[in-house]
Short mmCIF file of C-alpha atoms in Angstrom, two decimals:
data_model
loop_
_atom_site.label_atom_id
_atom_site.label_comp_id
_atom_site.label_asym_id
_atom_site.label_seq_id
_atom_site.Cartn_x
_atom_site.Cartn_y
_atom_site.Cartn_z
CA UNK A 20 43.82 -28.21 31.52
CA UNK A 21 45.89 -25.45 33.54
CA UNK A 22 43.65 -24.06 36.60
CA UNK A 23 40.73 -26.22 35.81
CA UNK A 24 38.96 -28.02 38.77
CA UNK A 25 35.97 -30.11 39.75
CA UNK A 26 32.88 -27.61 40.65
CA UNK A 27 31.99 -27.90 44.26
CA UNK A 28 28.41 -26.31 43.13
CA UNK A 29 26.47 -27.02 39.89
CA UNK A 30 23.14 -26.09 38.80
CA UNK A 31 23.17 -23.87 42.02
CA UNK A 32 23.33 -27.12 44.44
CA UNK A 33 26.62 -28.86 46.31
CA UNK A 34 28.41 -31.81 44.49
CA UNK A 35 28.18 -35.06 45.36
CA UNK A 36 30.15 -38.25 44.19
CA UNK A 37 28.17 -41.44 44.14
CA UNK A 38 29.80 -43.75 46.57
CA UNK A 39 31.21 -46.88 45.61
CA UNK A 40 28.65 -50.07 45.36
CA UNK A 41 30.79 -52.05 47.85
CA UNK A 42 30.70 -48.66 50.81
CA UNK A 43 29.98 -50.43 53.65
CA UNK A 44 28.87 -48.14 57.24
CA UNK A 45 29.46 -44.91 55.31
CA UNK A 46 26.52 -42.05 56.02
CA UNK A 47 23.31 -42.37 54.84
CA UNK A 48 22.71 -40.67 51.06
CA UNK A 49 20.92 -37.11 50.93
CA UNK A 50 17.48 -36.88 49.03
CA UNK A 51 17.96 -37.22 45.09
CA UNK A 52 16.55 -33.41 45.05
CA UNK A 53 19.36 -31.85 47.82
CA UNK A 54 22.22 -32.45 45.70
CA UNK A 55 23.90 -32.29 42.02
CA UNK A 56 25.07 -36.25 41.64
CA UNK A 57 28.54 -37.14 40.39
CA UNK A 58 29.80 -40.11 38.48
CA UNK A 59 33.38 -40.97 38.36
CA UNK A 60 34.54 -44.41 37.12
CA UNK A 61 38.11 -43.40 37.88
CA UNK A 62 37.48 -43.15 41.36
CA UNK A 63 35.11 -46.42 41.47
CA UNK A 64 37.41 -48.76 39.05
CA UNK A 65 33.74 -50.34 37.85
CA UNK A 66 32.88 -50.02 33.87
CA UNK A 67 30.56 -47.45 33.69
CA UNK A 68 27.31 -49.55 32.60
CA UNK A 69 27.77 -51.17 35.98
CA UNK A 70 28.35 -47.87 37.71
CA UNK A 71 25.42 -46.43 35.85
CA UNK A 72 22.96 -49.14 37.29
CA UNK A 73 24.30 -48.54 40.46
CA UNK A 74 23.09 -45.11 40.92
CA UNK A 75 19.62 -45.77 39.00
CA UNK A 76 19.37 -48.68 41.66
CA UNK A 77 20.56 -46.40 44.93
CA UNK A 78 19.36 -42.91 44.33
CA UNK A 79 15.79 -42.26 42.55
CA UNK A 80 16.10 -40.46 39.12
CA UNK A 81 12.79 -38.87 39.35
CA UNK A 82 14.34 -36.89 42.16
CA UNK A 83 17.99 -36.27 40.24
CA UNK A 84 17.96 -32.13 39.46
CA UNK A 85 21.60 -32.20 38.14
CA UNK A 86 24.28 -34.58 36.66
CA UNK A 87 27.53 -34.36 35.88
CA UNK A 88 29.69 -36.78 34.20
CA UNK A 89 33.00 -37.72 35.14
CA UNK A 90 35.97 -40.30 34.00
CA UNK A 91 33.85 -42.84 32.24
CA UNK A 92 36.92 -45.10 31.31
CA UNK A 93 38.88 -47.39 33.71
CA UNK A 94 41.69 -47.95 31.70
CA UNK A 95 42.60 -46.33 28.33
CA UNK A 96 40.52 -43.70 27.65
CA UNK A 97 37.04 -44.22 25.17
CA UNK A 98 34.51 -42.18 23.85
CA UNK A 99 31.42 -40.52 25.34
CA UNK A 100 29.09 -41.76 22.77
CA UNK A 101 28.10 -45.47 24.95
CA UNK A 102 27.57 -42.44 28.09
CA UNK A 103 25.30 -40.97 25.75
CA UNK A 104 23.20 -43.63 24.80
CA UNK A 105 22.34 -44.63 28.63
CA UNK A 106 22.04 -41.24 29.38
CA UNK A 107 19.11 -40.76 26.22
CA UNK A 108 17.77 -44.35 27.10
CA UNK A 109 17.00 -43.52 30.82
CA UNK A 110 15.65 -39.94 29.99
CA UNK A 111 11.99 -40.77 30.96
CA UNK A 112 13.01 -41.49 34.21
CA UNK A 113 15.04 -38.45 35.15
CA UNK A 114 11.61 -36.14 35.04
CA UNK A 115 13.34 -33.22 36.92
CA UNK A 116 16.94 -32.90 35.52
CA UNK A 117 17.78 -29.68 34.55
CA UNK A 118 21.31 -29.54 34.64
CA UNK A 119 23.79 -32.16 32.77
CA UNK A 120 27.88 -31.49 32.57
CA UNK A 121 29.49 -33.71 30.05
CA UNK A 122 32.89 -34.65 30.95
CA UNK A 123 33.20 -33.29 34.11
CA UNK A 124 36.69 -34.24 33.48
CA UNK A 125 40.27 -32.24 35.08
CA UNK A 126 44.20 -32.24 33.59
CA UNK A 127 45.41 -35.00 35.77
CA UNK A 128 42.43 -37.47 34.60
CA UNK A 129 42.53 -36.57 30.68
CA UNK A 130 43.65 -33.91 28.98
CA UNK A 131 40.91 -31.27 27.87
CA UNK A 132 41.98 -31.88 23.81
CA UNK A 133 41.94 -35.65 24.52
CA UNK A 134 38.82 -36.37 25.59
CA UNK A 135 36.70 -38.54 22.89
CA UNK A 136 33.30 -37.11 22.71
CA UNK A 137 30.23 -37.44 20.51
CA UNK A 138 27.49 -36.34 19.08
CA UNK A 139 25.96 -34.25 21.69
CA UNK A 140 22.52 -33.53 20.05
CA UNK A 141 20.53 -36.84 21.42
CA UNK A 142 21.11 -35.42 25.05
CA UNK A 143 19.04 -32.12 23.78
CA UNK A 144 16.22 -34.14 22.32
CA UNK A 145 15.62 -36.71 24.88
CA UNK A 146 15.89 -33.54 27.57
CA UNK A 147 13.42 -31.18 26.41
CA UNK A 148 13.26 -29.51 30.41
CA UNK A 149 16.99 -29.21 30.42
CA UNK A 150 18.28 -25.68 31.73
CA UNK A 151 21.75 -26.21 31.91
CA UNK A 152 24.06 -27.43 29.60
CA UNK A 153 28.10 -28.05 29.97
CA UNK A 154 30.05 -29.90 27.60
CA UNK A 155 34.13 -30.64 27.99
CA UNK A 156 35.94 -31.60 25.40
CA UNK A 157 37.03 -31.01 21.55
CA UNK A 158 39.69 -31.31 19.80
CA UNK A 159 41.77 -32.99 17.11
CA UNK A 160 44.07 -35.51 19.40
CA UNK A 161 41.32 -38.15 19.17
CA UNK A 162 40.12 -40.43 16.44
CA UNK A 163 37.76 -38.33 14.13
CA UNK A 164 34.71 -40.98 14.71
CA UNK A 165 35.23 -39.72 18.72
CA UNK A 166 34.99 -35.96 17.63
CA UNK A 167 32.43 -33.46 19.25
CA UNK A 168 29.41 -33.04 17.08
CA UNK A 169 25.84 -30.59 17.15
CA UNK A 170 23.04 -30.57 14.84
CA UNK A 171 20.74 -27.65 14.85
CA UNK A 172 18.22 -27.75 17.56
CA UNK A 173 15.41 -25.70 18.91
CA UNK A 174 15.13 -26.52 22.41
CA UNK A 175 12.88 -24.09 24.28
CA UNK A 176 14.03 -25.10 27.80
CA UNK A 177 17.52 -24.28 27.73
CA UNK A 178 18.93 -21.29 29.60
CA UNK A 179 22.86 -21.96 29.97
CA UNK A 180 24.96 -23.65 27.29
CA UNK A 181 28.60 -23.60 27.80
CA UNK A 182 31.19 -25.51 25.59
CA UNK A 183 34.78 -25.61 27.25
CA UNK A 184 37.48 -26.67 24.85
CA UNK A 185 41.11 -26.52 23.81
CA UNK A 186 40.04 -26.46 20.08
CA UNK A 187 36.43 -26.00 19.48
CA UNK A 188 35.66 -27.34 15.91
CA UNK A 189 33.92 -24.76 13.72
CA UNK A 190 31.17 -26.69 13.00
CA UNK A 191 29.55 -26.84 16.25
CA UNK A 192 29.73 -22.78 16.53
CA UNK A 193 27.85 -23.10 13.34
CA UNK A 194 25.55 -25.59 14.79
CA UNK A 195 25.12 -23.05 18.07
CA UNK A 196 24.36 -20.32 15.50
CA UNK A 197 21.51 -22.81 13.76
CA UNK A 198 19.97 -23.36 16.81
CA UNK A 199 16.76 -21.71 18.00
CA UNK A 200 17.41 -21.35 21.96
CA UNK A 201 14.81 -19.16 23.05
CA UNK A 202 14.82 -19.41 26.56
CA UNK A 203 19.05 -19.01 26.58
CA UNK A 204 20.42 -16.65 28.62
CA UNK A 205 23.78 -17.12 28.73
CA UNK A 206 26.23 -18.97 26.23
CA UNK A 207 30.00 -19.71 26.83
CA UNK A 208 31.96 -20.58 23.87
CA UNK A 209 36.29 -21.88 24.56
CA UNK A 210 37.44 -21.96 20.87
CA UNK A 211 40.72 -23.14 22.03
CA UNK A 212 43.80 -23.71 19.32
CA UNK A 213 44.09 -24.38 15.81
CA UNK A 214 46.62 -27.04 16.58
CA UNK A 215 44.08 -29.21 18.30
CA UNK A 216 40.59 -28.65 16.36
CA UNK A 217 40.01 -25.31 16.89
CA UNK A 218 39.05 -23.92 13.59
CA UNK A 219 36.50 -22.00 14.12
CA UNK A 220 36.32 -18.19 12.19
CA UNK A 221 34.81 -14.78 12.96
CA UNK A 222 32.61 -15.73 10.53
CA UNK A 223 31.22 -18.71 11.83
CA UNK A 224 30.12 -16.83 15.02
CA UNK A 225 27.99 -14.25 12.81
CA UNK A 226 24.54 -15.57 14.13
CA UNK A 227 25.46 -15.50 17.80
CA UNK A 228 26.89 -12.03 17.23
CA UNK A 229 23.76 -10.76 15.37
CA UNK A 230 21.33 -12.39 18.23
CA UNK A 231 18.61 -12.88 16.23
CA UNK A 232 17.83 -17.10 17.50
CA UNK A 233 18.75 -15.78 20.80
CA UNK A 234 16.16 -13.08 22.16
CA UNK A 235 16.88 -13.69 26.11
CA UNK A 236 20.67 -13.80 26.24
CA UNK A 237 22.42 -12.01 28.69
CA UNK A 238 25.93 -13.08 29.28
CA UNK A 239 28.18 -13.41 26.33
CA UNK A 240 31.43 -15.49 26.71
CA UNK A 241 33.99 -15.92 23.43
CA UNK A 242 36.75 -16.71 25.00
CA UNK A 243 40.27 -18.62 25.62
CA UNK A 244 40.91 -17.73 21.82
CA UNK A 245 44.26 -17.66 19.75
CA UNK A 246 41.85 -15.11 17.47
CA UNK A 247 40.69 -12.55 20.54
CA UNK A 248 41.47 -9.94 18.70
CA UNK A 249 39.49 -11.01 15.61
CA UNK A 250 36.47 -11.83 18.10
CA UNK A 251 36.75 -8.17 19.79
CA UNK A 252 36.82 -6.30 16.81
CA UNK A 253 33.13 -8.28 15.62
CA UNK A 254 31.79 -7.71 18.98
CA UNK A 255 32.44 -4.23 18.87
CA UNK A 256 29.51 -3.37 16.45
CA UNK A 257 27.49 -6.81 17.21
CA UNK A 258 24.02 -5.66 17.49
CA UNK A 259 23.59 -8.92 20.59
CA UNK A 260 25.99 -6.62 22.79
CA UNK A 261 23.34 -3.62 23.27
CA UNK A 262 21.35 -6.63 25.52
CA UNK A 263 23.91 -7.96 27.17
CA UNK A 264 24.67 -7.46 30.98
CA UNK A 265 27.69 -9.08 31.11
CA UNK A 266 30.54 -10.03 28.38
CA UNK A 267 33.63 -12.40 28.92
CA UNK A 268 36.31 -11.98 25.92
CA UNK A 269 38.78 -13.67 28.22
CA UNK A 270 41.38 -16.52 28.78
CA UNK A 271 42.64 -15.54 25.22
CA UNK A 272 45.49 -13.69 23.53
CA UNK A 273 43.69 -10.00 23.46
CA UNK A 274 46.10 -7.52 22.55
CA UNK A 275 46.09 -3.51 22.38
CA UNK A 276 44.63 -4.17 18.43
CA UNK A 277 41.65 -6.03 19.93
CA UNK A 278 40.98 -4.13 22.72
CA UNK A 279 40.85 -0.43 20.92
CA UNK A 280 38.66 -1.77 18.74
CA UNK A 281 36.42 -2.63 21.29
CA UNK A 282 37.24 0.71 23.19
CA UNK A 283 36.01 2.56 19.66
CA UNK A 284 33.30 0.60 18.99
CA UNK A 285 29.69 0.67 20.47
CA UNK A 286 28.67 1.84 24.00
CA UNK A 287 29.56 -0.97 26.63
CA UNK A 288 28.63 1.18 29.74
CA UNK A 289 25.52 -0.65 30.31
CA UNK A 290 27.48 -3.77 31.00
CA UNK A 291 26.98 -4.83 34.59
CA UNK A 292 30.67 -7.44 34.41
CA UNK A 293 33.61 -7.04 31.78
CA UNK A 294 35.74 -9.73 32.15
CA UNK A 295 39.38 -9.97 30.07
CA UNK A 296 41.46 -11.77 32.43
CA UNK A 297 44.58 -13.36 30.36
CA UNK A 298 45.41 -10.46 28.31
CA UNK A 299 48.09 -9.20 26.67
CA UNK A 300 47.40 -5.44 27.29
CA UNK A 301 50.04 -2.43 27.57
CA UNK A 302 49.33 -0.50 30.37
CA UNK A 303 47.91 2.94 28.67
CA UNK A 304 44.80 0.15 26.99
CA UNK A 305 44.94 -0.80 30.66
CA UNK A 306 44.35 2.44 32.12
CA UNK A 307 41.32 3.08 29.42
CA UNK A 308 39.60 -0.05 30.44
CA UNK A 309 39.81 1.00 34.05
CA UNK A 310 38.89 4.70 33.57
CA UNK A 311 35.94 3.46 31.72
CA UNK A 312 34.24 0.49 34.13
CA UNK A 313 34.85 2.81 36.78
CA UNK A 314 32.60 5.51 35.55
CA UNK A 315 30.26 3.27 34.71
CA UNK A 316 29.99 0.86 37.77
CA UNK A 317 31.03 -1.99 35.62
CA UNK A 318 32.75 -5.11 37.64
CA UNK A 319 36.50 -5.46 35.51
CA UNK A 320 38.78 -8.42 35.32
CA UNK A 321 41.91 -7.86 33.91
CA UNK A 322 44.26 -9.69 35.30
CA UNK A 323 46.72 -10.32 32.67
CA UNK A 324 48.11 -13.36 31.76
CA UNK A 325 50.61 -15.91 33.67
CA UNK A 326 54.32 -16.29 33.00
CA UNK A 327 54.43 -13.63 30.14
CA UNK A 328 57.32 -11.21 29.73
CA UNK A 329 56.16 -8.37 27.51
CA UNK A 330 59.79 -7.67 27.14
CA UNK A 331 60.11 -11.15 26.21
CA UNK A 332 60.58 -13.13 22.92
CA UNK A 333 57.78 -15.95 24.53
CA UNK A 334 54.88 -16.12 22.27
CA UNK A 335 51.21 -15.65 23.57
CA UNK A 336 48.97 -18.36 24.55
CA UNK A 337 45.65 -18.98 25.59
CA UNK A 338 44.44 -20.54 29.23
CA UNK A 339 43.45 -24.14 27.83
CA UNK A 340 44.74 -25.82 24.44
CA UNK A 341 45.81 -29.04 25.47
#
């Protein structure tokens, strides 16, 4: 998973883990509301059903704002889909969650393409408040009955949706594109590598890019993408980008191709943050990009990418595959 680590904040509020059942003389637990709670069997060494019923006995779900979900195996790794089911059968009791992360998971736990997911929809339906949305995971090194899956939704709660994978299947960017999200302000999309799952086309991203189920968005990430320069070249006339305030096309394999297009396409002076770190730029595109945000106040990344020799015969990557 490269540079990816555990947030220390989610949902705007410090992380917690859940201690252990057996902590004896440890400090007392904050209020359900002060925190974003963490569950990590790979830390406890407890099935997850038992550490599950742990925290509904220790901490009040009425109270529980956020949630993330970490290592939910103890041995070999399993799919997401028993997580799932507690998490849908409990729902009535967590009245003010508003923030879930599924698979809050990092390289030396699981690989990014190995994690076996589900279908993600339930959490959506039995969370009609829910704000916040992160989901790990995706990818074609896991049996295909432990794939990620989304059905078409309309959920008029949710404000941040964020899928981070080394091979995003195509279908669930179609499913994004299906949805009506009319409260969502900002969507994050890592389509990751064909070689594990990640499938998805230009085409397939057509209803993001025209923003017509998505009247309140305002950030715009299509990133860590072995087809950046594909995805550059549609945003550049995309009629969502005229809304935007901020636009991530990073983590990818962006080249000069992709990034003139984007140059010579529609205005993106009104953006507010750029962000291309992980390029594969030549200095003159470079020097455009700069010249530009500058004039315009716009906040650039483009720091290029790691352990690349232009000069080289390496081929380009993106951030996270496997």
């Amino acid at each position: 998973m490269n540079s990816i680590e555990h947030p220390e904040m989610f949902h705007g509020l410090p992380v917690l883990t859940l201690p252990c059942a057996d902590a004896v003389g440890g400090p007392a637990l904050p209020p359900a509301e002060s925190v974003a709670w963490r569950l990590d069997c790979g830390q406890e060494e407890v099935p997850f059903p038992e550490l599950w019923q742990h925290f509904l006995d220790t901490v009040d779900p009425a109270g529980v704002p956020a949630l993330l979900i970490g290592p939910w195996w103890e041995d070999d790794y399993s799919v997401l889909a028993p997580v799932v089911e507690l998490l849908v059968s409990a729902a009535g009791r967590f009245t003010d969650l508003r923030a879930l992360f599924l698979a809050d998971v990092v390289g030396e736990e699981c690989e990014v393409s190995w994690l076996a997911m589900c279908d993600i929809t339930p959490v959506l339906d039995a969370f009609p408040l829910l704000e916040e949305l992160t989901v790990r995971g995706g990818g074609d090194s896991v049996p295909e009955e432990a794939t990620l899956e989304l059905r078409p939704v309309r959920h008029g709660a949710l404000k941040s949706l964020r899928f981070e994978s080394g091979g995003l299947p195509g279908h669930v960017v179609r499913a994004v594109g299906a949805c009506e999200l009319p409260a969502l302000e900002r969507l994050e999309l890592w389509f990751g590598v064909g070689w594990y799952g990640g499938d998805a086309t230009v085409e397939d991203l057509r209803p993001v890019l025209s923003g017509t189920g998505l009247p309140r968005l305002r950030h715009l990430g299509l990133q860590n993408s072995e087809i950046q320069d594909e995805i550059a070249a549609a945003v550049s006339h995309a009629p969502v980008v005229a809304r935007l305030e901020s636009l991530a096309l990073s983590m990818g394999t962006l080249t000069d191709e992709g990034a003139s297009a984007l140059l010579n396409g529609q205005p993106l002076t009104h953006l507010t943050s750029l962000d291309l770190n992980h390029h594969y730029l030549s200095d003159p595109l470079m020097d455009r990009f700069r010249e530009l945000c500058a004039g315009a106040g716009t906040r650039l990344d483009l720091d290029g990418a790691d352990y690349w020799d232009p000069e080289g015969e390496e081929p380009r990557y993106v951030a996270v595959s496997e």
